[in-house]
Short mmCIF file of C-alpha atoms in Angstrom, two decimals:
data_model
loop_
_atom_site.label_atom_id
_atom_site.label_comp_id
_atom_site.label_asym_id
_atom_site.label_seq_id
_atom_site.Cartn_x
_atom_site.Cartn_y
_atom_site.Cartn_z
CA MET A 167 -15.47 -38.98 90.54
CA ASP A 168 -13.74 -35.79 91.62
CA LYS A 169 -15.70 -32.65 90.99
CA ILE A 170 -14.59 -29.06 91.41
CA ASN A 171 -16.86 -27.42 94.01
CA LEU A 172 -16.75 -23.86 92.74
CA ILE A 173 -18.82 -22.23 95.44
CA GLU A 174 -16.45 -23.54 98.14
CA THR A 175 -13.27 -23.00 96.15
CA PHE A 176 -14.21 -19.40 95.34
CA SER A 177 -16.17 -18.65 98.51
CA GLU A 178 -15.72 -14.88 98.25
CA PHE A 179 -18.25 -14.83 95.39
CA LYS A 180 -21.07 -16.45 97.39
CA GLU A 181 -22.67 -13.19 98.48
CA LEU A 182 -22.60 -11.23 95.22
CA LYS A 183 -25.59 -8.91 95.36
CA SER A 184 -26.38 -8.43 91.68
CA ILE A 185 -25.51 -11.78 90.14
CA ASP A 186 -27.46 -15.01 90.46
CA ARG A 187 -25.86 -18.41 90.97
CA GLU A 188 -26.63 -19.62 87.44
CA THR A 189 -24.90 -16.60 85.89
CA LEU A 190 -21.95 -16.97 88.25
CA MET A 191 -21.55 -20.64 87.25
CA ARG A 192 -21.66 -19.67 83.56
CA ILE A 193 -18.92 -17.10 84.15
CA LEU A 194 -16.86 -19.72 85.99
CA GLU A 195 -17.31 -22.11 83.08
CA ASP A 196 -16.03 -19.45 80.64
CA VAL A 197 -13.03 -18.72 82.86
CA PHE A 198 -12.07 -22.41 83.11
CA GLU A 199 -12.53 -22.92 79.37
CA SER A 200 -10.17 -20.03 78.69
CA MET A 201 -7.57 -21.46 81.09
CA LEU A 202 -7.88 -24.96 79.60
CA LYS A 203 -7.22 -23.66 76.08
CA LYS A 204 -4.22 -21.76 77.36
CA LYS A 205 -2.86 -24.83 79.18
CA PHE A 206 -3.63 -27.58 76.66
CA GLY A 207 -3.92 -25.69 73.36
CA GLU A 208 -6.69 -24.09 71.29
CA ASP A 209 -7.49 -27.41 69.54
CA ALA A 210 -8.00 -29.34 72.77
CA ASN A 211 -11.37 -31.08 73.06
CA PHE A 212 -13.13 -30.57 76.42
CA ASP A 213 -16.52 -31.02 77.99
CA ILE A 214 -17.33 -28.76 80.92
CA ILE A 215 -20.36 -29.97 82.88
CA VAL A 216 -21.87 -27.47 85.31
CA ASN A 217 -24.27 -28.41 88.09
CA VAL A 218 -25.96 -25.16 89.02
CA ASP A 219 -27.93 -26.64 91.95
CA LYS A 220 -24.91 -28.17 93.69
CA GLY A 221 -22.48 -25.48 92.60
CA ASP A 222 -19.90 -27.87 91.18
CA LEU A 223 -18.25 -28.48 87.84
CA GLU A 224 -16.71 -31.44 86.01
CA ILE A 225 -14.06 -31.10 83.32
CA TRP A 226 -13.38 -33.94 80.83
CA ARG A 227 -10.59 -33.90 78.27
CA PHE A 228 -10.95 -36.07 75.14
CA ARG A 229 -8.05 -37.33 72.96
CA ASP A 230 -7.81 -39.90 70.16
CA ILE A 231 -5.48 -42.90 70.68
CA VAL A 232 -2.72 -43.29 68.05
CA GLU A 233 0.25 -45.65 67.64
CA ASP A 234 3.34 -44.75 69.64
CA GLY A 235 5.48 -42.21 67.79
CA GLU A 236 2.70 -41.14 65.39
CA ILE A 237 1.35 -38.12 67.33
CA GLU A 238 0.82 -35.11 65.06
CA ASN A 239 -1.21 -32.92 67.42
CA PRO A 240 -0.66 -33.61 71.13
CA SER A 241 -3.63 -31.38 71.99
CA VAL A 242 -6.08 -33.92 70.59
CA GLU A 243 -4.01 -37.15 70.38
CA ILE A 244 -2.43 -39.57 72.88
CA GLU A 245 -0.02 -42.48 72.35
CA LEU A 246 -1.36 -45.99 73.02
CA SER A 247 1.28 -46.62 75.71
CA ASP A 248 0.03 -43.60 77.67
CA ALA A 249 -3.62 -44.48 77.08
CA ILE A 250 -3.36 -47.97 78.55
CA LYS A 251 -1.94 -46.47 81.74
CA ILE A 252 -5.35 -44.86 82.16
CA GLU A 253 -7.34 -47.91 81.08
CA PRO A 254 -5.62 -51.23 80.05
CA ASP A 255 -8.33 -52.17 77.51
CA PHE A 256 -7.85 -49.12 75.24
CA GLU A 257 -6.99 -49.68 71.58
CA VAL A 258 -5.76 -47.47 68.74
CA GLY A 259 -8.61 -45.41 67.24
CA GLU A 260 -10.60 -45.17 70.47
CA GLU A 261 -11.16 -41.95 72.42
CA VAL A 262 -9.73 -41.37 75.89
CA ALA A 263 -11.75 -39.36 78.40
CA GLU A 264 -9.71 -37.91 81.28
CA GLN A 265 -11.17 -35.95 84.18
CA ILE A 266 -9.35 -32.72 85.04
CA THR A 267 -9.26 -31.64 88.70
CA LEU A 268 -7.85 -28.62 90.50
CA ALA A 269 -4.78 -30.69 91.30
CA ASP A 270 -3.96 -30.58 87.58
CA PHE A 271 -3.58 -26.81 87.78
CA GLY A 272 -0.57 -25.14 89.31
CA ARG A 273 -0.66 -22.47 91.99
CA ARG A 274 -0.14 -19.70 89.45
CA GLU A 275 -2.91 -21.07 87.23
CA ILE A 276 -5.33 -21.17 90.17
CA LEU A 277 -4.39 -17.59 91.01
CA SER A 278 -4.91 -16.59 87.36
CA ILE A 279 -8.33 -18.29 87.35
CA ARG A 280 -9.28 -16.34 90.47
CA GLN A 281 -8.11 -13.03 88.98
CA ASN A 282 -9.94 -13.67 85.71
CA LEU A 283 -13.05 -14.57 87.66
CA VAL A 284 -12.91 -11.31 89.64
CA SER A 285 -12.49 -9.38 86.39
CA LYS A 286 -15.37 -11.20 84.66
CA VAL A 287 -17.73 -10.80 87.62
CA LEU A 288 -16.97 -7.08 87.93
CA GLU A 289 -17.48 -6.68 84.18
CA TYR A 290 -20.82 -8.49 84.39
CA GLU A 291 -21.99 -6.36 87.31
CA ARG A 292 -20.84 -3.18 85.58
CA ASN A 293 -22.66 -4.07 82.35
CA ALA A 294 -25.81 -5.03 84.26
CA VAL A 295 -25.85 -1.68 86.07
CA TYR A 296 -25.03 0.19 82.84
CA ASN A 297 -27.90 -1.45 80.96
CA LYS A 298 -30.29 -0.84 83.85
CA TYR A 299 -29.49 2.86 84.22
CA ARG A 300 -29.16 3.52 80.50
CA GLU A 301 -32.91 2.84 80.39
CA LYS A 302 -33.49 5.19 83.32
CA VAL A 303 -31.91 8.33 81.80
CA GLY A 304 -34.51 11.08 82.21
CA GLU A 305 -36.24 9.38 85.15
CA VAL A 306 -36.41 10.71 88.70
CA ILE A 307 -34.95 8.40 91.33
CA ALA A 308 -34.60 8.62 95.09
CA GLY A 309 -31.42 7.63 96.87
CA GLU A 310 -29.65 7.92 100.20
CA VAL A 311 -26.83 10.40 100.68
CA TYR A 312 -23.82 8.25 101.55
CA GLN A 313 -20.83 10.56 101.27
CA ILE A 314 -20.47 14.33 100.80
CA TRP A 315 -17.41 15.87 99.16
CA LYS A 316 -16.65 19.42 98.12
CA ASN A 317 -17.30 18.81 94.43
CA LYS A 318 -19.91 16.03 94.51
CA ILE A 319 -22.26 13.89 96.58
CA LEU A 320 -22.20 10.08 96.52
CA VAL A 321 -25.72 8.62 96.56
CA LEU A 322 -26.76 4.97 96.97
CA ASP A 323 -29.94 3.63 95.39
CA GLU A 324 -32.10 0.92 96.98
CA GLU A 325 -29.76 -1.78 95.62
CA GLY A 326 -26.62 -0.05 96.89
CA ILE A 327 -25.54 1.10 93.43
CA GLU A 328 -23.34 4.22 93.58
CA LEU A 329 -24.68 7.37 91.89
CA THR A 330 -22.96 10.77 91.64
CA LEU A 331 -24.51 14.21 92.06
CA PRO A 332 -21.82 16.74 90.96
CA LYS A 333 -21.71 20.20 92.52
CA SER A 334 -22.58 21.67 89.12
CA GLU A 335 -25.81 19.67 89.09
CA GLN A 336 -26.90 20.77 92.57
CA ILE A 337 -29.21 23.69 93.26
CA PRO A 338 -27.04 26.43 94.88
CA SER A 339 -29.08 26.33 98.11
CA ASP A 340 -29.10 22.52 98.32
CA PHE A 341 -27.94 21.21 101.68
CA PHE A 342 -27.81 17.51 102.50
CA ARG A 343 -26.51 15.42 105.38
CA LYS A 344 -25.38 11.82 105.30
CA GLY A 345 -28.44 9.57 105.48
CA ASP A 346 -30.81 12.11 103.88
CA THR A 347 -33.06 10.99 101.04
CA LEU A 348 -32.31 12.86 97.83
CA ARG A 349 -34.36 13.09 94.64
CA ALA A 350 -32.80 13.83 91.25
CA VAL A 351 -33.09 12.92 87.59
CA VAL A 352 -30.69 10.47 85.96
CA SER A 353 -28.75 12.76 83.61
CA LYS A 354 -26.26 10.42 81.91
CA VAL A 355 -24.48 7.10 82.25
CA ASP A 356 -20.80 7.00 81.29
CA LEU A 357 -18.38 4.12 80.84
CA LYS A 358 -14.85 5.42 81.44
CA ASN A 359 -11.25 4.19 81.28
CA ASN A 360 -11.82 1.75 78.42
CA ASN A 361 -15.13 0.62 79.93
CA SER A 362 -13.43 -0.38 83.19
CA SER A 363 -15.38 2.09 85.35
CA LEU A 364 -18.96 3.29 85.39
CA GLU A 365 -20.29 6.69 86.45
CA ILE A 366 -24.00 7.45 86.81
CA ILE A 367 -24.59 11.21 86.90
CA LEU A 368 -27.64 12.73 88.62
CA SER A 369 -28.96 16.27 88.20
CA ARG A 370 -31.25 18.56 90.17
CA THR A 371 -30.63 21.57 87.90
CA SER A 372 -31.79 20.01 84.62
CA PRO A 373 -35.07 21.24 83.08
CA VAL A 374 -35.93 17.53 82.75
CA PHE A 375 -36.00 17.26 86.56
CA LEU A 376 -38.60 20.04 86.73
CA GLU A 377 -40.57 18.42 83.90
CA ARG A 378 -40.69 15.07 85.72
CA LEU A 379 -41.80 16.78 88.95
CA PHE A 380 -44.70 18.36 87.05
CA GLU A 381 -45.61 14.98 85.58
CA ALA A 382 -45.71 13.51 89.08
CA GLU A 383 -47.81 16.34 90.55
CA VAL A 384 -50.16 17.08 87.63
CA PRO A 385 -52.16 14.06 86.39
CA GLU A 386 -53.24 15.93 83.25
CA ILE A 387 -49.58 16.21 82.17
CA TYR A 388 -48.89 12.55 82.94
CA ASP A 389 -52.00 11.53 80.96
CA GLY A 390 -51.02 13.71 77.99
CA LEU A 391 -53.95 16.13 78.22
CA ILE A 392 -51.51 18.96 78.91
CA THR A 393 -48.14 19.22 77.17
CA ILE A 394 -45.06 21.02 78.46
CA LYS A 395 -43.78 22.92 75.41
CA ASN A 396 -40.63 24.36 76.97
CA ILE A 397 -38.86 24.81 80.30
CA VAL A 398 -36.07 27.25 81.16
CA ARG A 399 -34.47 27.59 84.59
CA VAL A 400 -32.01 29.46 86.72
CA PRO A 401 -31.81 26.70 89.37
CA GLY A 402 -32.94 27.82 92.80
CA GLU A 403 -33.94 31.27 91.54
CA ARG A 404 -36.59 31.22 88.83
CA ALA A 405 -38.13 29.00 86.18
CA LYS A 406 -40.60 29.50 83.36
CA VAL A 407 -42.74 26.65 82.06
CA ALA A 408 -44.82 26.97 78.87
CA VAL A 409 -47.80 24.60 78.81
CA GLU A 410 -50.54 23.84 76.29
CA SER A 411 -53.81 21.94 76.61
CA TYR A 412 -55.33 19.80 73.87
CA ASP A 413 -58.70 19.98 75.60
CA ASP A 414 -60.41 23.38 75.49
CA ARG A 415 -62.18 22.56 78.73
CA ILE A 416 -58.89 22.34 80.64
CA ASP A 417 -57.06 25.47 81.80
CA PRO A 418 -53.42 24.32 81.54
CA VAL A 419 -52.03 27.00 83.87
CA GLY A 420 -54.71 26.45 86.51
CA ALA A 421 -54.26 22.68 86.35
CA CYS A 422 -50.49 23.00 86.89
CA VAL A 423 -50.81 25.44 89.79
CA GLY A 424 -53.71 23.64 91.49
CA MET A 425 -56.26 24.92 93.98
CA LYS A 426 -54.55 27.63 96.05
CA GLY A 427 -51.22 26.47 94.59
CA SER A 428 -51.59 22.96 96.02
CA ARG A 429 -49.85 21.23 93.10
CA ILE A 430 -47.03 23.65 92.51
CA HIS A 431 -46.12 24.17 96.18
CA GLY A 432 -44.57 20.70 96.46
CA ILE A 433 -42.44 21.35 93.38
CA VAL A 434 -41.31 24.73 94.70
CA ARG A 435 -40.25 23.16 98.01
CA GLU A 436 -38.30 20.40 96.23
CA LEU A 437 -36.47 23.08 94.21
CA ARG A 438 -35.53 25.13 97.28
CA ASN A 439 -38.20 27.83 96.79
CA GLU A 440 -37.46 28.38 93.11
CA ASN A 441 -40.04 30.83 91.71
CA ILE A 442 -41.97 29.06 88.92
CA ASP A 443 -43.96 30.97 86.31
CA VAL A 444 -46.41 28.74 84.43
CA ILE A 445 -47.30 30.30 81.08
CA ASN A 446 -50.01 29.45 78.57
CA TYR A 447 -48.20 28.62 75.31
CA THR A 448 -49.33 30.26 72.07
CA THR A 449 -48.05 30.43 68.49
CA ASN A 450 -48.72 34.19 68.54
CA THR A 451 -45.16 35.40 69.13
CA ALA A 452 -46.06 38.85 70.46
CA LEU A 453 -48.55 37.38 72.93
CA TYR A 454 -46.08 34.64 73.91
CA ILE A 455 -43.40 37.24 74.73
CA GLN A 456 -45.95 39.30 76.65
CA ARG A 457 -46.88 36.28 78.75
CA ALA A 458 -43.23 35.30 79.19
CA LEU A 459 -42.45 38.72 80.72
CA SER A 460 -45.08 38.19 83.42
CA PRO A 461 -45.65 39.69 85.97
CA ALA A 462 -44.82 42.87 84.02
CA THR A 463 -47.50 44.50 81.83
CA ILE A 464 -46.35 45.78 78.44
CA SER A 465 -47.76 48.67 76.39
CA SER A 466 -46.56 47.64 72.91
CA ILE A 467 -44.12 45.35 71.17
CA THR A 468 -42.16 45.45 67.90
CA LEU A 469 -40.79 42.21 66.44
CA ASP A 470 -37.93 41.60 64.02
CA ASP A 471 -38.32 37.96 62.98
CA GLU A 472 -35.12 37.96 60.90
CA THR A 473 -32.82 38.91 63.76
CA MET A 474 -35.12 37.33 66.39
CA ARG A 475 -35.24 40.53 68.42
CA ALA A 476 -38.18 42.10 70.22
CA GLU A 477 -38.48 45.71 71.37
CA VAL A 478 -40.91 45.89 74.27
CA TYR A 479 -42.31 49.18 75.55
CA MET A 480 -43.88 49.59 78.97
CA ARG A 481 -44.60 52.08 81.70
CA PRO A 482 -41.57 52.98 83.85
CA ASP A 483 -42.99 51.24 86.92
CA GLN A 484 -43.18 47.94 84.95
CA VAL A 485 -39.57 47.89 83.73
CA SER A 486 -38.08 46.54 86.96
CA LEU A 487 -40.77 43.82 87.04
CA ALA A 488 -39.92 42.79 83.48
CA ILE A 489 -36.20 42.61 84.23
CA GLY A 490 -36.61 40.94 87.62
CA LYS A 491 -34.11 40.38 90.41
CA GLY A 492 -30.67 39.78 88.93
CA GLY A 493 -32.15 40.15 85.44
CA TYR A 494 -33.50 36.58 85.63
CA ASN A 495 -37.02 37.36 84.43
CA ILE A 496 -36.01 38.94 81.12
CA LYS A 497 -33.22 36.38 80.53
CA LEU A 498 -35.59 33.46 80.99
CA ALA A 499 -38.29 35.12 78.88
CA GLY A 500 -35.73 35.42 76.06
CA LYS A 501 -34.68 31.77 76.38
CA LEU A 502 -38.29 30.61 76.52
CA THR A 503 -39.40 32.48 73.41
CA GLY A 504 -36.11 32.37 71.47
CA TYR A 505 -36.10 36.16 71.06
CA GLU A 506 -33.57 38.71 72.29
CA ILE A 507 -35.78 41.08 74.28
CA ASP A 508 -34.98 44.78 74.73
CA VAL A 509 -37.13 46.72 77.22
CA TYR A 510 -37.86 50.43 76.76
CA ARG A 511 -39.87 52.95 78.72
CA ASP A 512 -42.80 54.54 76.97
CA SER A 513 -41.79 57.73 75.14
CA ASP A 514 -44.03 59.89 77.33
CA VAL A 515 -41.75 59.40 80.34
CA ASP A 516 -41.57 62.41 82.65
CA THR A 517 -38.93 64.71 81.19
CA GLU A 518 -38.11 65.96 84.68
CA ASP A 519 -36.72 62.55 85.63
CA VAL A 520 -32.97 62.31 86.34
CA ASP A 521 -30.62 59.47 85.36
CA LEU A 522 -29.10 57.70 88.37
CA LYS A 523 -25.58 58.22 87.06
CA GLU A 524 -26.03 61.93 87.84
CA PHE A 525 -25.97 61.00 91.54
CA ASN A 526 -22.62 59.16 91.49
CA ASP A 527 -21.10 61.91 93.63
CA GLU A 528 -23.54 61.03 96.46
CA ILE A 529 -24.34 57.37 95.78
CA ASP A 530 -21.66 54.69 95.34
CA GLN A 531 -21.41 53.32 91.80
CA TRP A 532 -21.97 49.70 92.93
CA ILE A 533 -25.30 50.73 94.47
CA ILE A 534 -26.32 52.46 91.23
CA ASP A 535 -25.33 49.32 89.28
CA GLU A 536 -27.42 47.16 91.63
CA LEU A 537 -30.48 49.37 91.05
CA LYS A 538 -29.93 49.40 87.29
CA ALA A 539 -29.75 45.61 87.29
CA VAL A 540 -33.43 45.50 88.34
CA GLY A 541 -34.52 48.14 85.82
CA CYS A 542 -34.26 51.24 88.01
CA ASP A 543 -32.04 53.58 86.02
CA THR A 544 -33.69 56.89 86.85
CA ALA A 545 -34.52 58.65 90.10
CA LYS A 546 -38.29 58.40 89.68
CA SER A 547 -38.14 54.72 88.70
CA VAL A 548 -36.60 54.09 92.13
CA LEU A 549 -39.01 56.35 94.01
CA GLU A 550 -42.04 54.67 92.37
CA LEU A 551 -41.19 51.49 94.27
CA SER A 552 -41.57 50.98 98.00
CA VAL A 553 -38.53 50.39 100.18
CA GLN A 554 -39.66 46.81 100.81
CA GLU A 555 -39.98 46.11 97.07
CA LEU A 556 -36.46 47.42 96.50
CA VAL A 557 -35.14 45.23 99.33
CA ASN A 558 -36.83 42.17 97.80
CA ARG A 559 -35.58 42.83 94.25
CA THR A 560 -32.02 43.83 95.04
CA ASP A 561 -29.26 42.63 97.35
CA LEU A 562 -29.17 46.01 99.08
CA GLU A 563 -29.83 46.46 102.79
CA GLU A 564 -32.86 48.48 103.93
CA GLU A 565 -30.63 51.12 105.56
CA THR A 566 -28.79 51.65 102.25
CA ILE A 567 -32.07 51.97 100.31
CA ASN A 568 -33.47 54.48 102.80
CA GLU A 569 -30.39 56.65 102.30
CA VAL A 570 -30.72 56.40 98.49
CA VAL A 571 -34.41 57.35 98.66
CA ARG A 572 -33.56 60.35 100.88
CA ILE A 573 -30.96 61.60 98.36
CA LEU A 574 -33.31 61.14 95.37
CA LYS A 575 -36.28 62.82 97.05
CA ALA A 576 -34.13 65.83 97.85
CA GLU A 577 -33.57 66.31 94.10
CA PHE A 578 -37.28 67.01 93.52
CA GLU A 579 -38.01 69.15 96.58
#
């Protein structure tokens, strides 16, 4: 009996990487069934027999024999005169079984079967990948950089599945070459264009990425002995992580940092030298804000719980530390605690100090603005810091700072 050898007929599907032979045969069966109904009618009675091991398929069509001229439904009935051409011994009331071969399909029908098969296989592969990665959202994966574009990087996982790392999800100082291994967290999985295309988005800027890195480096976090209460980041610049221990014998901050920074150093390198402040979480809001403003030391704090604002007072030399380079420290402290933080100098500030704006005839306004951005808004607040500290905290060149210091010192001589 003639059988349809599907693996030979549709040879381009032999090497499908993410679909096994049994599933492929089942898809083929569905495609043929759909075509048979279209060709012979919805009521047509068929048996489709699939041999998974040999990769072939048999199709049998069944019709009831009726007297000539009495056919009501040609999809399921055949006249006796036609039946005896198949088998001379047939009688009215019996059932005829006819085998269908590829020769019974026209060229266009074969082409349609092939197109439907391509569509079904792609749909199966897409759904399999979607279901796999939907379960991986929030997990860190490693992949190989395959293609680099201006607005995104194409990454391949170990199975060759395409993943996307958009520019917006890259750390600003990230630099990759084709073939590099890249680590990122699976951010989201999207089906687009009426489910016809799949996009798997990765992220290296998400707080979840930092959280998973801590889980990998700190066993106490992975085991649940230490909990990460909150994470805020300015990717590539600074991050603050609030941690809490359920075991009084465990120092959560020390455990996260490790001996001589051994645990946190690997995380910092992965995040392109992002400064990470690990903070001991507390329900005492004033103490939490104080810790969040580290490394600055505060003198006093006034809270307004209704407006979620905090007025923090500190010595003049601590203001620039509290604000941090680019204002990142105070911004992240506010995000971490949920309070809008305003920093003030203690009221006993030297009355002989001079506001920087008074020097705008000698110092360019953009330089003054740069100094104010790190909390130096008076002459003495600048002079209290070394030249090297000012270089580190601002984007100003050492030559520019030396000239500013010379002008400010002259004011008090």
